[in-house]
Amino acid sequence: MCEANVYIIDKEGKETLLLESVDKVVPTEEGIFLENIYSQRKIVKAKIKEMALVGHRIVLEEK
Amino acid sequence: MCEANVYIIDKEGKETLLLESVDKVVPTEEGIFLENIYSQRKIVKAKIKEMALVGHRIVLEEK
């Protein structure tokens, strides 16, 4: 499976794991919608900073 | 390997394959930077529409 872990960097620059095993990432007007392979969903007010898919890593930055 | 194929939807709504086997996706001021596992790079003036990582599919929308 090729899901990724999604991390978020807060306004102080601290990085934390937000959601594991994410399949779907969809930017919406309310924020970035995330859904993982266990059907857990989150919407976060953030922007995408970088994605490294082979490393299973997506980094968001809090807005 | 968990790279994805990146597709782009143009202003007429037509979807085409932009770059295969993409590892890195980084939004920059000049556009979205893409790099695949063969070190091919592209920068495109677009925004991310949706990503389905398990399906190895990223869709961009031309700006």
Coordinates of C-alpha atoms in Angstrom, one line a residue:
Chain A
M1 CA 0.0 0.0 0.0
C2 CA 1.2 3.5 -0.8
E3 CA -0.4 5.7 1.8
A4 CA 1.6 8.4 3.5
N5 CA 2.0 9.9 7.0
V6 CA 0.9 13.5 7.2
Y7 CA 2.8 15.8 9.5
I8 CA 1.9 19.4 10.4
I9 CA 4.2 22.3 11.3
D10 CA 2.5 24.7 13.6
K11 CA 3.1 28.5 13.8
E12 CA 6.0 27.9 16.2
G13 CA 7.7 25.6 13.7
K14 CA 7.0 22.4 15.7
E15 CA 6.3 19.3 13.6
T16 CA 3.8 16.7 14.8
L17 CA 2.2 13.7 13.2
L18 CA -1.4 14.6 12.2
L19 CA -2.7 11.4 10.6
E20 CA -1.1 8.1 9.6
S21 CA -1.7 6.0 6.5
V22 CA -3.4 8.7 4.5
D23 CA -4.7 7.8 1.1
K24 CA -6.7 10.9 -0.1
V25 CA -5.6 14.5 0.1
V26 CA -8.0 17.1 -1.3
P27 CA -7.6 20.9 -0.9
T28 CA -11.1 22.4 -0.2
E29 CA -12.3 25.9 0.7
E30 CA -12.6 24.8 4.4
G31 CA -9.0 23.4 4.5
I32 CA -7.2 20.3 3.4
F33 CA -9.3 17.2 3.6
L34 CA -7.5 14.0 4.6
E35 CA -8.7 10.5 4.6
N36 CA -6.7 7.5 5.6
I37 CA -7.1 3.8 4.7
Y38 CA -9.1 3.2 7.9
S39 CA -11.6 5.9 6.8
Q40 CA -10.5 8.3 9.4
R41 CA -11.0 11.9 8.2
K42 CA -9.7 15.3 9.1
I43 CA -10.0 18.8 7.7
V44 CA -7.1 21.1 8.6
K45 CA -6.5 24.8 8.0
A46 CA -3.1 24.4 6.4
K47 CA -1.2 24.5 3.1
I48 CA 0.9 21.7 1.6
K49 CA 4.6 22.4 2.2
E50 CA 6.1 19.3 0.6
M51 CA 5.4 15.7 -0.3
A52 CA 7.9 12.9 -0.6
L53 CA 5.9 9.9 -1.7
V54 CA 8.6 7.3 -1.8
G55 CA 9.4 8.3 1.9
H56 CA 5.6 8.1 2.7
R57 CA 5.8 11.6 4.0
I58 CA 3.5 14.7 3.5
V59 CA 4.2 17.9 5.4
L60 CA 1.6 20.6 5.9
E61 CA 2.0 24.0 7.3
E62 CA -0.6 25.5 9.6
K63 CA -2.3 28.7 8.3
Chain B
M1 CA 7.9 2.0 -4.6
C2 CA 5.2 4.5 -3.9
E3 CA 5.5 7.1 -6.5
A4 CA 2.4 8.5 -8.3
N5 CA 1.4 9.5 -11.8
V6 CA 0.6 13.2 -12.0
Y7 CA -2.2 14.3 -14.4
I8 CA -3.1 17.9 -15.3
I9 CA -6.5 19.2 -16.2
D10 CA -6.3 22.1 -18.7
K11 CA -8.7 25.1 -18.8
E12 CA -10.9 23.2 -21.3
G13 CA -11.3 20.4 -18.7
K14 CA -9.1 17.9 -20.6
E15 CA -6.9 15.6 -18.5
T16 CA -3.5 14.5 -19.6
L17 CA -0.6 12.7 -18.0
L18 CA 2.1 15.2 -17.1
L19 CA 4.7 13.1 -15.4
E20 CA 5.0 9.5 -14.3
S21 CA 6.5 8.0 -11.2
V22 CA 6.6 11.2 -9.2
D23 CA 8.2 11.2 -5.8
K24 CA 8.4 14.8 -4.7
V25 CA 5.7 17.4 -5.0
V26 CA 6.5 20.9 -3.6
P27 CA 4.4 24.0 -4.1
T28 CA 6.6 27.0 -4.8
E29 CA 6.0 30.6 -5.8
E30 CA 6.8 29.7 -9.5
G31 CA 4.4 26.8 -9.5
I32 CA 4.3 23.2 -8.4
F33 CA 7.7 21.5 -8.5
L34 CA 7.6 17.8 -9.4
E35 CA 10.4 15.4 -9.4
N36 CA 10.1 11.7 -10.3
I37 CA 12.2 8.7 -9.4
Y38 CA 14.3 9.1 -12.6
S39 CA 15.2 12.7 -11.5
Q40 CA 13.1 14.3 -14.2
R41 CA 11.8 17.6 -13.0
K42 CA 9.0 19.9 -14.0
I43 CA 7.5 23.1 -12.6
V44 CA 3.9 23.8 -13.6
K45 CA 1.6 26.7 -13.0
A46 CA -1.2 24.7 -11.4
K47 CA -2.9 23.9 -8.1
I48 CA -3.5 20.5 -6.6
K49 CA -7.0 19.3 -7.2
E50 CA -6.8 15.8 -5.5
M51 CA -4.5 13.1 -4.5
A52 CA -5.3 9.4 -4.2
L53 CA -2.0 7.8 -3.1
V54 CA -3.2 4.2 -2.9
G55 CA -4.3 4.7 -6.6
H56 CA -0.9 6.3 -7.4
R57 CA -2.8 9.3 -8.8
I58 CA -2.3 13.1 -8.3
V59 CA -4.5 15.5 -10.3
L60 CA -3.4 19.1 -10.9
E61 CA -5.6 21.9 -12.3
E62 CA -4.0 24.4 -14.7
K63 CA -4.1 28.0 -13.4

